[in-house]
mmCIF file with all atom_site columns, C-alpha atoms in Angstrom:
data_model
loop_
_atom_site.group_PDB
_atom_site.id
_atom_site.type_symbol
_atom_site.label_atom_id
_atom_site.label_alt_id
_atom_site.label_comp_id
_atom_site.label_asym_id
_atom_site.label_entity_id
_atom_site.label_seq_id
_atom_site.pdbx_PDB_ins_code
_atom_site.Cartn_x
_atom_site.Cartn_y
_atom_site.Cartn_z
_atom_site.occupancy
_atom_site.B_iso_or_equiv
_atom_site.pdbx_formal_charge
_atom_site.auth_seq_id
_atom_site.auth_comp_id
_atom_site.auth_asym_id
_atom_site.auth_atom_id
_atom_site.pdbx_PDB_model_num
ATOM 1   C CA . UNK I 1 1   ? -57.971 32.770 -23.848 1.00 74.00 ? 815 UNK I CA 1
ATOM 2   C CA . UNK I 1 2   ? -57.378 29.643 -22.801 1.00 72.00 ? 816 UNK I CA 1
ATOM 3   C CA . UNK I 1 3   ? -60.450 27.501 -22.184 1.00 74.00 ? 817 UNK I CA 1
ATOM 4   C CA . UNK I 1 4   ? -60.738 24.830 -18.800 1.00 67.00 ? 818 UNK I CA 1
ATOM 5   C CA . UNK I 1 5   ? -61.780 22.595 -21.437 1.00 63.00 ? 819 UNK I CA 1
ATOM 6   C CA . UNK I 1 6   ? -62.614 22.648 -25.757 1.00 58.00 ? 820 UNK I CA 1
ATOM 7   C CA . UNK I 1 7   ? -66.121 22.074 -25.292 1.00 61.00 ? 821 UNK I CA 1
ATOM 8   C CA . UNK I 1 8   ? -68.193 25.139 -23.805 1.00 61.00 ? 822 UNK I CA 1
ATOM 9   C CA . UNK I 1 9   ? -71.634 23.836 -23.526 1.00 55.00 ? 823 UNK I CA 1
ATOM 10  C CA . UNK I 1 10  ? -73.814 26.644 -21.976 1.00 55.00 ? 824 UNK I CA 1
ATOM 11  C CA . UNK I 1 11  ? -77.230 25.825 -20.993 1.00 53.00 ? 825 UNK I CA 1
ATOM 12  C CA . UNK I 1 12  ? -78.808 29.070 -22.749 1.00 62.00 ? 826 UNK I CA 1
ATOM 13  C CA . UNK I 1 13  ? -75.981 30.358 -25.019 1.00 70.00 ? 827 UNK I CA 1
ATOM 14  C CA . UNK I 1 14  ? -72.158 30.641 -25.202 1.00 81.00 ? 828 UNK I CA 1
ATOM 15  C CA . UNK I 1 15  ? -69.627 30.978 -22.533 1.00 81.00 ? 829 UNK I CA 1
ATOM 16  C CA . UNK I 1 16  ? -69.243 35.065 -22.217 1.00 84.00 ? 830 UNK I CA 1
ATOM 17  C CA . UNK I 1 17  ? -65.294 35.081 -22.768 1.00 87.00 ? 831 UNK I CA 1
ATOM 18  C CA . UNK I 1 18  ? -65.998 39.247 -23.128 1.00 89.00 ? 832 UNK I CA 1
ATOM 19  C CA . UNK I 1 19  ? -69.029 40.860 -23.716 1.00 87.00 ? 833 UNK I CA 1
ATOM 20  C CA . UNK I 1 20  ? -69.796 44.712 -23.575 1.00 86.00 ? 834 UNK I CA 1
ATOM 21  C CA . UNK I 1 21  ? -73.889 44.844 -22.759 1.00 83.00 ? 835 UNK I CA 1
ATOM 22  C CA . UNK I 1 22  ? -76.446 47.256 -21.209 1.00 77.00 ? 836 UNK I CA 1
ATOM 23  C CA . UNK I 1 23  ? -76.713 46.343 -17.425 1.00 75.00 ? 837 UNK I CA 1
ATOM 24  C CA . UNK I 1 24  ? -80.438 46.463 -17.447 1.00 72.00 ? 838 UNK I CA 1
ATOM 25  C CA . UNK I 1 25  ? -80.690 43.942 -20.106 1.00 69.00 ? 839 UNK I CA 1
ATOM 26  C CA . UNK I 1 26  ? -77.847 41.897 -20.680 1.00 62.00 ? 840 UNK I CA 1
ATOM 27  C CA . UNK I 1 27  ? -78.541 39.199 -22.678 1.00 65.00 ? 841 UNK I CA 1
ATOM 28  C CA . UNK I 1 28  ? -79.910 40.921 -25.639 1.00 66.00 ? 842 UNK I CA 1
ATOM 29  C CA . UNK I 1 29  ? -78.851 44.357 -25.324 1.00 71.00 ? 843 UNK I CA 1
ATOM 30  C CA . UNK I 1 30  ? -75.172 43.414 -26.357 1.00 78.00 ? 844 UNK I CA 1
ATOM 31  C CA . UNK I 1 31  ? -73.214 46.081 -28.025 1.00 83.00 ? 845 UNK I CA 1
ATOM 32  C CA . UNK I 1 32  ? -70.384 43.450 -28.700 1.00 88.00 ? 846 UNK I CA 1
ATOM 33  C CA . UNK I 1 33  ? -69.581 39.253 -27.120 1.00 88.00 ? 847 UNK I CA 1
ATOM 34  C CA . UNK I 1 34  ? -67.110 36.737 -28.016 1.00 89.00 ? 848 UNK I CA 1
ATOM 35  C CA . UNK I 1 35  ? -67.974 33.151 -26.741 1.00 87.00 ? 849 UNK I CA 1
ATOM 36  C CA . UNK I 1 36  ? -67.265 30.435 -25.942 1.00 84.00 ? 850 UNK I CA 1
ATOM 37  C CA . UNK I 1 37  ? -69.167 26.776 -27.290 1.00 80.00 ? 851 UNK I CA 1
ATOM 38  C CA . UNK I 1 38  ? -72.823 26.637 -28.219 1.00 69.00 ? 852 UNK I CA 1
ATOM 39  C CA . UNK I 1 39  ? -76.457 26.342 -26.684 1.00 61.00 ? 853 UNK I CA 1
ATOM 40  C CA . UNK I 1 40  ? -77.803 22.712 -25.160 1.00 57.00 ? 854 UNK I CA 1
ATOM 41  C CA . UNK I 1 41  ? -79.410 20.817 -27.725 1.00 58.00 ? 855 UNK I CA 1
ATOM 42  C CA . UNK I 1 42  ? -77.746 23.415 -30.892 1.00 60.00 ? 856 UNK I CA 1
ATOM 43  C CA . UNK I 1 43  ? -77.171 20.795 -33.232 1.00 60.00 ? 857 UNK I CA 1
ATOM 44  C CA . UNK I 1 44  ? -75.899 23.282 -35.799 1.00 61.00 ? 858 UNK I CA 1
ATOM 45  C CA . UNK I 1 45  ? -72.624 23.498 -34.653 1.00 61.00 ? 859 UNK I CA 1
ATOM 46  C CA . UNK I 1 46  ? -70.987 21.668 -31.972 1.00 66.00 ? 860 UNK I CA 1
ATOM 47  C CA . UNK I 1 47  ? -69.441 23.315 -28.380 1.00 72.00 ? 861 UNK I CA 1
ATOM 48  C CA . UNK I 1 48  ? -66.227 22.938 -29.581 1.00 82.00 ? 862 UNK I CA 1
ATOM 49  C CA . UNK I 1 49  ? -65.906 26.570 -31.098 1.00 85.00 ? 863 UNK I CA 1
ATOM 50  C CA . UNK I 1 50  ? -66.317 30.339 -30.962 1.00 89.00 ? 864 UNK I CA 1
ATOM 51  C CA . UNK I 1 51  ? -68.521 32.538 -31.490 1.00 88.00 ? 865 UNK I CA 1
ATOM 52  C CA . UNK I 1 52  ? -68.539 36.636 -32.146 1.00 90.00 ? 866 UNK I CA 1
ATOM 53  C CA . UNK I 1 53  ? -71.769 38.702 -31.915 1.00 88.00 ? 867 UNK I CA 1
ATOM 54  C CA . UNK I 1 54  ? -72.150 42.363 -32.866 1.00 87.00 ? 868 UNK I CA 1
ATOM 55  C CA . UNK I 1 55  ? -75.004 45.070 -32.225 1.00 84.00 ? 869 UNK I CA 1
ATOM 56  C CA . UNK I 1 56  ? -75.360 46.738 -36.110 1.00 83.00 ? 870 UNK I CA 1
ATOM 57  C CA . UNK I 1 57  ? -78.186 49.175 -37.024 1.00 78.00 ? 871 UNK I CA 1
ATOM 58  C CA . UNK I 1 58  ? -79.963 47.802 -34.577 1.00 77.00 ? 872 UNK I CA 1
ATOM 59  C CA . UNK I 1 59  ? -79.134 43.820 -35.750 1.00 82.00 ? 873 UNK I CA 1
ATOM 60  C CA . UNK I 1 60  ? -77.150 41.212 -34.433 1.00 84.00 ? 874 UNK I CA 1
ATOM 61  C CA . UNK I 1 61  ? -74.465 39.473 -36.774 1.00 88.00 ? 875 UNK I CA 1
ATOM 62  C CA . UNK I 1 62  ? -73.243 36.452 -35.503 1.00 89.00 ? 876 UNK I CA 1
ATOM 63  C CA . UNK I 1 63  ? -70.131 34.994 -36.712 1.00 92.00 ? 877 UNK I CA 1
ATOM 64  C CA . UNK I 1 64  ? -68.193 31.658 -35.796 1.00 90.00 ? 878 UNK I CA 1
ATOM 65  C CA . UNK I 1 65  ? -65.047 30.170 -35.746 1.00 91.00 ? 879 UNK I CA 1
ATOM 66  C CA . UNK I 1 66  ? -65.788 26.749 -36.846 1.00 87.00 ? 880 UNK I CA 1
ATOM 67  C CA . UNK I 1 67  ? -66.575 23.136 -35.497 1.00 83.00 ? 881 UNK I CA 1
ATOM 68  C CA . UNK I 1 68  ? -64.093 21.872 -33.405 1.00 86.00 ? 882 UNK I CA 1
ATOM 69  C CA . UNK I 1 69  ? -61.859 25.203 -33.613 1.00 88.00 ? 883 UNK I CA 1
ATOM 70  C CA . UNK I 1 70  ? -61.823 25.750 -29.427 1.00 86.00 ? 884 UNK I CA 1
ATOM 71  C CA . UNK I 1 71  ? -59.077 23.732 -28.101 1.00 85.00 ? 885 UNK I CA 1
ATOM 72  C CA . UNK I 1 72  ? -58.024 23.982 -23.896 1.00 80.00 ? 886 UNK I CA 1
ATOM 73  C CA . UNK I 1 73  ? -54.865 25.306 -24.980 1.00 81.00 ? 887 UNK I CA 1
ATOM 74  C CA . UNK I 1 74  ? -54.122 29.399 -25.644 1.00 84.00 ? 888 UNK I CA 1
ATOM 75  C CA . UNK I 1 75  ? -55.873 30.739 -28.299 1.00 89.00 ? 889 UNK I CA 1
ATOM 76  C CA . UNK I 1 76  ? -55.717 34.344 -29.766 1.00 91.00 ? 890 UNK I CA 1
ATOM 77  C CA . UNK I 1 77  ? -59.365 35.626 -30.212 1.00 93.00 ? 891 UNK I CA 1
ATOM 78  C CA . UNK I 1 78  ? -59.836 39.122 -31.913 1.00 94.00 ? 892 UNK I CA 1
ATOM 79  C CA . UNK I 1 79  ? -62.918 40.989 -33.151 1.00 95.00 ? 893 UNK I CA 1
ATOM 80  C CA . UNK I 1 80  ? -62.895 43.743 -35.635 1.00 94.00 ? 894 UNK I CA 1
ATOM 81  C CA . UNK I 1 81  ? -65.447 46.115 -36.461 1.00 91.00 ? 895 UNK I CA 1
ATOM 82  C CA . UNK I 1 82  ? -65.725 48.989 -39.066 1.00 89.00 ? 896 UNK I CA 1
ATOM 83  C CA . UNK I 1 83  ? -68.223 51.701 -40.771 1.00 84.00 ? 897 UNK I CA 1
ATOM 84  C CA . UNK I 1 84  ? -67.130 53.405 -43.552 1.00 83.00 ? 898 UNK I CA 1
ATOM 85  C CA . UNK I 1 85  ? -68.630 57.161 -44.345 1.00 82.00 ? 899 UNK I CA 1
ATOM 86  C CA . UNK I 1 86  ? -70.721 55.128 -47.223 1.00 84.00 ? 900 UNK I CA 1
ATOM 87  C CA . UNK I 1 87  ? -72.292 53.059 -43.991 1.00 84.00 ? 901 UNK I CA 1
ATOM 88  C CA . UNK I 1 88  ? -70.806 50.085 -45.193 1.00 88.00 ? 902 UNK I CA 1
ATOM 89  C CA . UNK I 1 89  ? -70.061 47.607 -42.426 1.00 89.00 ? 903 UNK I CA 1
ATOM 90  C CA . UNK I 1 90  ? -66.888 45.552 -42.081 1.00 93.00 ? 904 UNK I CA 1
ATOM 91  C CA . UNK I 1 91  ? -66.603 42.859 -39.177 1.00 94.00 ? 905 UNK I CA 1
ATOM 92  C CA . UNK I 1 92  ? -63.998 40.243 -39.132 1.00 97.00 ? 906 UNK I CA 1
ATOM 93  C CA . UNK I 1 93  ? -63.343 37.629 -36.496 1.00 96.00 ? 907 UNK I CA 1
ATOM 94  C CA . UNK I 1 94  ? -60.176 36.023 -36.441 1.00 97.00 ? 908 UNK I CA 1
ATOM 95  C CA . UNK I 1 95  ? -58.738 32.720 -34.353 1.00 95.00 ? 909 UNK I CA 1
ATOM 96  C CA . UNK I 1 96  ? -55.101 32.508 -33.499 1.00 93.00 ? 910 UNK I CA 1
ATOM 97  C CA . UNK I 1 97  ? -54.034 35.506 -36.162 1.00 93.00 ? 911 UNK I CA 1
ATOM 98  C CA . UNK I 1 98  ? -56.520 33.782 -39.011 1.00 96.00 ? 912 UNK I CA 1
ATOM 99  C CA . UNK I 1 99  ? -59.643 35.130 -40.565 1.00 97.00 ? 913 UNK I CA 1
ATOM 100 C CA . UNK I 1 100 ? -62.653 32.369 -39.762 1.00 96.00 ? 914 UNK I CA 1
ATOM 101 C CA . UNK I 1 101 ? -65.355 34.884 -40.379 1.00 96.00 ? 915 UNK I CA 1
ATOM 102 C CA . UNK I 1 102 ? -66.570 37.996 -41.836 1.00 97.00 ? 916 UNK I CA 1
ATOM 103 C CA . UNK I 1 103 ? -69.886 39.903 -42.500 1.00 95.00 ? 917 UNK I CA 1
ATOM 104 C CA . UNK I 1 104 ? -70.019 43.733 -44.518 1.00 94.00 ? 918 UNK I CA 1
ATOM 105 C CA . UNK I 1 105 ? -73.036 45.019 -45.573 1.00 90.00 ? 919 UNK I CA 1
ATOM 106 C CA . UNK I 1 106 ? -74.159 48.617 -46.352 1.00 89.00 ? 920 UNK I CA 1
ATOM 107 C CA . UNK I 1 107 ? -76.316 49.639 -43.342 1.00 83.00 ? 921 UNK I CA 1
ATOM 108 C CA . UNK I 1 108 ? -78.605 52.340 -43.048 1.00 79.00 ? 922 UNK I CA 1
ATOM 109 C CA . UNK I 1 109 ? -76.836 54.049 -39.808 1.00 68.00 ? 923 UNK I CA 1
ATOM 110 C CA . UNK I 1 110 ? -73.026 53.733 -39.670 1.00 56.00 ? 924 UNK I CA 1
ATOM 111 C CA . UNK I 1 111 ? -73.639 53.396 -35.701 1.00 61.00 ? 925 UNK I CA 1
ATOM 112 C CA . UNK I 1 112 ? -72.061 49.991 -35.253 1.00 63.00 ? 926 UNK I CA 1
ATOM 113 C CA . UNK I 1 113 ? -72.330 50.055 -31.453 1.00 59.00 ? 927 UNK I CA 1
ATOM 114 C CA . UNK I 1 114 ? -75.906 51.079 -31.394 1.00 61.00 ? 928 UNK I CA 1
ATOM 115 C CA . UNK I 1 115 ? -76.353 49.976 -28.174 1.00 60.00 ? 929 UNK I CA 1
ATOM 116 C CA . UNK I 1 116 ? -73.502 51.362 -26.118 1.00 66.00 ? 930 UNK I CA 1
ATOM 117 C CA . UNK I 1 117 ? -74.876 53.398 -23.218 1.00 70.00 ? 931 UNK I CA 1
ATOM 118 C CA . UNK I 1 118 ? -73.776 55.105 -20.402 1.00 73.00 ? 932 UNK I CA 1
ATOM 119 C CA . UNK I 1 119 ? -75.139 51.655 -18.790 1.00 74.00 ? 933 UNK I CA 1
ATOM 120 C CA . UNK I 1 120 ? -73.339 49.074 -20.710 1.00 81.00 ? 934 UNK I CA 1
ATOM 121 C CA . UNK I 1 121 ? -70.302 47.343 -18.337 1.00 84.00 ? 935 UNK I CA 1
ATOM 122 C CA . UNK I 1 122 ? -67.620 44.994 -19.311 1.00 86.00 ? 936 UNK I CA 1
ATOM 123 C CA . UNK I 1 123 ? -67.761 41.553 -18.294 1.00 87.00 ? 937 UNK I CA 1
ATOM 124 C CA . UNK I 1 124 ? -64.900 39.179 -18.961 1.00 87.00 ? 938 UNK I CA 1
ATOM 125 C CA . UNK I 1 125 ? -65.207 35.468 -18.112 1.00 85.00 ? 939 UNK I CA 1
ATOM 126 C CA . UNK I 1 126 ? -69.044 35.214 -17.715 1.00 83.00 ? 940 UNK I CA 1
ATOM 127 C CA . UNK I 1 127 ? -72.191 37.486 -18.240 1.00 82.00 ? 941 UNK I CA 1
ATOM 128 C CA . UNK I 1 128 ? -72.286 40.699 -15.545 1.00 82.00 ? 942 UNK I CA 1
ATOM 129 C CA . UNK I 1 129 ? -74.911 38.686 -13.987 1.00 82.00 ? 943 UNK I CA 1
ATOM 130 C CA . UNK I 1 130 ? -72.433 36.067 -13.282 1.00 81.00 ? 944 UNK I CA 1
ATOM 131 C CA . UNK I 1 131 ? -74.510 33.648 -15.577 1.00 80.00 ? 945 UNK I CA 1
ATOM 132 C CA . UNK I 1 132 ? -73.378 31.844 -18.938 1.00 81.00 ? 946 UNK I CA 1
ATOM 133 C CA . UNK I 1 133 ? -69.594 31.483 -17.568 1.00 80.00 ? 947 UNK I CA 1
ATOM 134 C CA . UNK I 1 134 ? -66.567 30.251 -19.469 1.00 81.00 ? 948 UNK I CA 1
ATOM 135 C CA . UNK I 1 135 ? -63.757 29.386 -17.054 1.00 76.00 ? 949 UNK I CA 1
ATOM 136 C CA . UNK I 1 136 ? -60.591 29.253 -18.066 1.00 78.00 ? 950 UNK I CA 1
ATOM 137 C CA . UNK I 1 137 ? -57.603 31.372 -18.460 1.00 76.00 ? 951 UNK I CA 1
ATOM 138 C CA . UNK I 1 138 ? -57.394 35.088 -19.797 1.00 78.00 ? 952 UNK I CA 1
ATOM 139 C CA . UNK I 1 139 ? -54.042 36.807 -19.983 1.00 75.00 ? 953 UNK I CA 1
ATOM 140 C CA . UNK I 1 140 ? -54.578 39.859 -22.219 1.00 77.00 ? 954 UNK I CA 1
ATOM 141 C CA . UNK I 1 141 ? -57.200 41.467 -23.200 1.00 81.00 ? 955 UNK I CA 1
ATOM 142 C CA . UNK I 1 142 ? -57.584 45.324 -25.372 1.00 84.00 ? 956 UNK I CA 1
ATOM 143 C CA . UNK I 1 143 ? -60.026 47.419 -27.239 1.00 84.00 ? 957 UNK I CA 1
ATOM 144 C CA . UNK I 1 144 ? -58.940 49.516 -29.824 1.00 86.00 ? 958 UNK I CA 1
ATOM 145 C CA . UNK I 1 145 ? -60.640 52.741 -30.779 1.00 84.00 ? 959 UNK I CA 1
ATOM 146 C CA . UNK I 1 146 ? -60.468 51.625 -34.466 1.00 88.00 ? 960 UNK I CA 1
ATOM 147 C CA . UNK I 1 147 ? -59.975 48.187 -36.556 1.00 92.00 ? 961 UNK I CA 1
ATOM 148 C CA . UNK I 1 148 ? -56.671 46.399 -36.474 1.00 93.00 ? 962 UNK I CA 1
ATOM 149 C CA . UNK I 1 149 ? -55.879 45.451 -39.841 1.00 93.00 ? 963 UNK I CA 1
ATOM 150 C CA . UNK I 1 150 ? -55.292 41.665 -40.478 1.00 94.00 ? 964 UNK I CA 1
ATOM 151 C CA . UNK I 1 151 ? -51.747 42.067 -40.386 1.00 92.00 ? 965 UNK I CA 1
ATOM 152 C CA . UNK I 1 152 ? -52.113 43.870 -36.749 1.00 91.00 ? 966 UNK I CA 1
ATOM 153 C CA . UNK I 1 153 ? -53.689 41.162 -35.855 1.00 92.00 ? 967 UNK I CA 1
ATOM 154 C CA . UNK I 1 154 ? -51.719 38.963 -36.955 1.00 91.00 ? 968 UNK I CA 1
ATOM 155 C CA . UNK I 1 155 ? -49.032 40.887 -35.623 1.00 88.00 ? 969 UNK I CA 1
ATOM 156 C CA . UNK I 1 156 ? -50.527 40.549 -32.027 1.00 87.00 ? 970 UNK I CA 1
ATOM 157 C CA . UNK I 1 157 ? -51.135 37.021 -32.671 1.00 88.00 ? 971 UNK I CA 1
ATOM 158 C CA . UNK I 1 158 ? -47.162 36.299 -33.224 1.00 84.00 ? 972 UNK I CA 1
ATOM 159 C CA . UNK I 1 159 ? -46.345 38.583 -30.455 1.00 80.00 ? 973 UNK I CA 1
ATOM 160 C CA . UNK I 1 160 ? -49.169 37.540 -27.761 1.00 71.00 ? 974 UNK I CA 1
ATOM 161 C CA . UNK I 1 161 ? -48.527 33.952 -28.083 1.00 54.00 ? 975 UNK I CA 1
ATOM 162 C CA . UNK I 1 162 ? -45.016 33.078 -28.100 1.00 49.00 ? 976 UNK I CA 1
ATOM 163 C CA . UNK I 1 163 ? -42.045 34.756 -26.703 1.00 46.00 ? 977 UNK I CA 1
ATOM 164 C CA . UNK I 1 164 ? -40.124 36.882 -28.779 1.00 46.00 ? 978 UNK I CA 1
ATOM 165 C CA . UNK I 1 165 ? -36.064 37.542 -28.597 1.00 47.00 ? 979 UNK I CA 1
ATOM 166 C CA . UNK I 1 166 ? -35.868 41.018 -27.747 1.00 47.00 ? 980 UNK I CA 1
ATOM 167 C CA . UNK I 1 167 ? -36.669 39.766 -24.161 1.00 46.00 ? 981 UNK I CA 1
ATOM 168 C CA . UNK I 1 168 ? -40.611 39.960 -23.889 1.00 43.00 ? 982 UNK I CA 1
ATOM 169 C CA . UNK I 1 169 ? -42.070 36.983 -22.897 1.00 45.00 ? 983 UNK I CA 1
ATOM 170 C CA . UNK I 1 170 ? -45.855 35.176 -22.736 1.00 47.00 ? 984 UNK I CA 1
ATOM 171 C CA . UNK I 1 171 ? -47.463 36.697 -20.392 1.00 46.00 ? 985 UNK I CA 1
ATOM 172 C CA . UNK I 1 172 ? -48.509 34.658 -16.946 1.00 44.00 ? 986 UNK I CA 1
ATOM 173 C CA . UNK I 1 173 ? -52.281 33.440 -17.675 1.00 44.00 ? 987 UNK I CA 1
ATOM 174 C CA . UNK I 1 174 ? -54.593 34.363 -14.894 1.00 44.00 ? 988 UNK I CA 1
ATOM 175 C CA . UNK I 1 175 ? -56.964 31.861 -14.267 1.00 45.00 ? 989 UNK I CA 1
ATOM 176 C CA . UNK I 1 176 ? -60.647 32.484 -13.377 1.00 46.00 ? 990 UNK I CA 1
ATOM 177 C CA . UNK I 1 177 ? -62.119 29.788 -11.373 1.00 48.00 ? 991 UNK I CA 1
ATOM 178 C CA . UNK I 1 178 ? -65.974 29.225 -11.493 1.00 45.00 ? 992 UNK I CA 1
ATOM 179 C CA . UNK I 1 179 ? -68.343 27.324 -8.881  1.00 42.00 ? 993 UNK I CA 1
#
């Protein structure tokens, strides 16, 4: 991602870089979001920074990446989730190949996505409703059907970010324009 600007002041919430939620209640039926800056008046943390949210036994975990951690230059966000057959929960959330947050806890259902549906849709840029945008540019985005390991992510980091000599290259940003 590469954000229009470093701060991502939202008036009710982050900047939706990605979010996977329930299109009949979007805003707290999230299975998974990454955003971008803070809420007006949050004085916790300033809109300079990241922020990861994921749907866990029926719980939200929240994670961030830090004051002053967004810049308006390409970052590498990634998001990993993971239940072992004890139902103990493993999320990490890293910035530009580096862990800035984690949360594991034992859980009572190893369901991490609890809230995937046949009705949940994939917005990227701003919520499916079009609301709580974060303009900017995107130029790659996956899901994985299992964690990346830190050193896959770091991996993708190195890879994702600058070009490498067996002829790959960056790849062009597309940029999403917002009223």
């Amino acid at each position: 991602v590469s954000p229009t600007e470093a701060d991502g002041l939202a008036t009710s919430g982050p900047g939706r870089v990605i979010a996977l939620s329930n299109v009949n209640n979007p805003y707290s039926n999230q299975s998974f979001m990454l955003g971008h800056g803070t809420w007006t008046g949050n004085t916790s943390h300033n809109a300079s920074n990241y922020t990861a949210r994921v749907k866990v036994d029926g719980n939200t975990v929240s994670l961030w990446s830090g004051d002053n951690t967004a810049s308006a230059t390409i970052q590498h966000l990634a998001l990993t989730c993971s239940a072992s057959p004890s139902n103990v929960v493993d999320i990490k959330f890293y910035l530009d190949g580096n862990l800035v947050d984690s949360y594991s806890n034992t859980v009572s259902n190893s369901n991490i996505f609890s809230q995937f549906s046949n009705a949940s849709v994939l917005s990227i840029g701003s919520e499916i409703d079009g609301e709580k945008k974060a303009p900017g540019g995107y130029y790659l985005g996956a899901i994985y059907n299992r964690a990346l390991t830190q050193q896959e992510v770091q991996t993708n980091f190195n890879e994702g970010v600058v070009p490498i000599s067996n002829g790959h290259s960056v790849p062009q940003i597309v940029n999403i324009n917002v009223p």
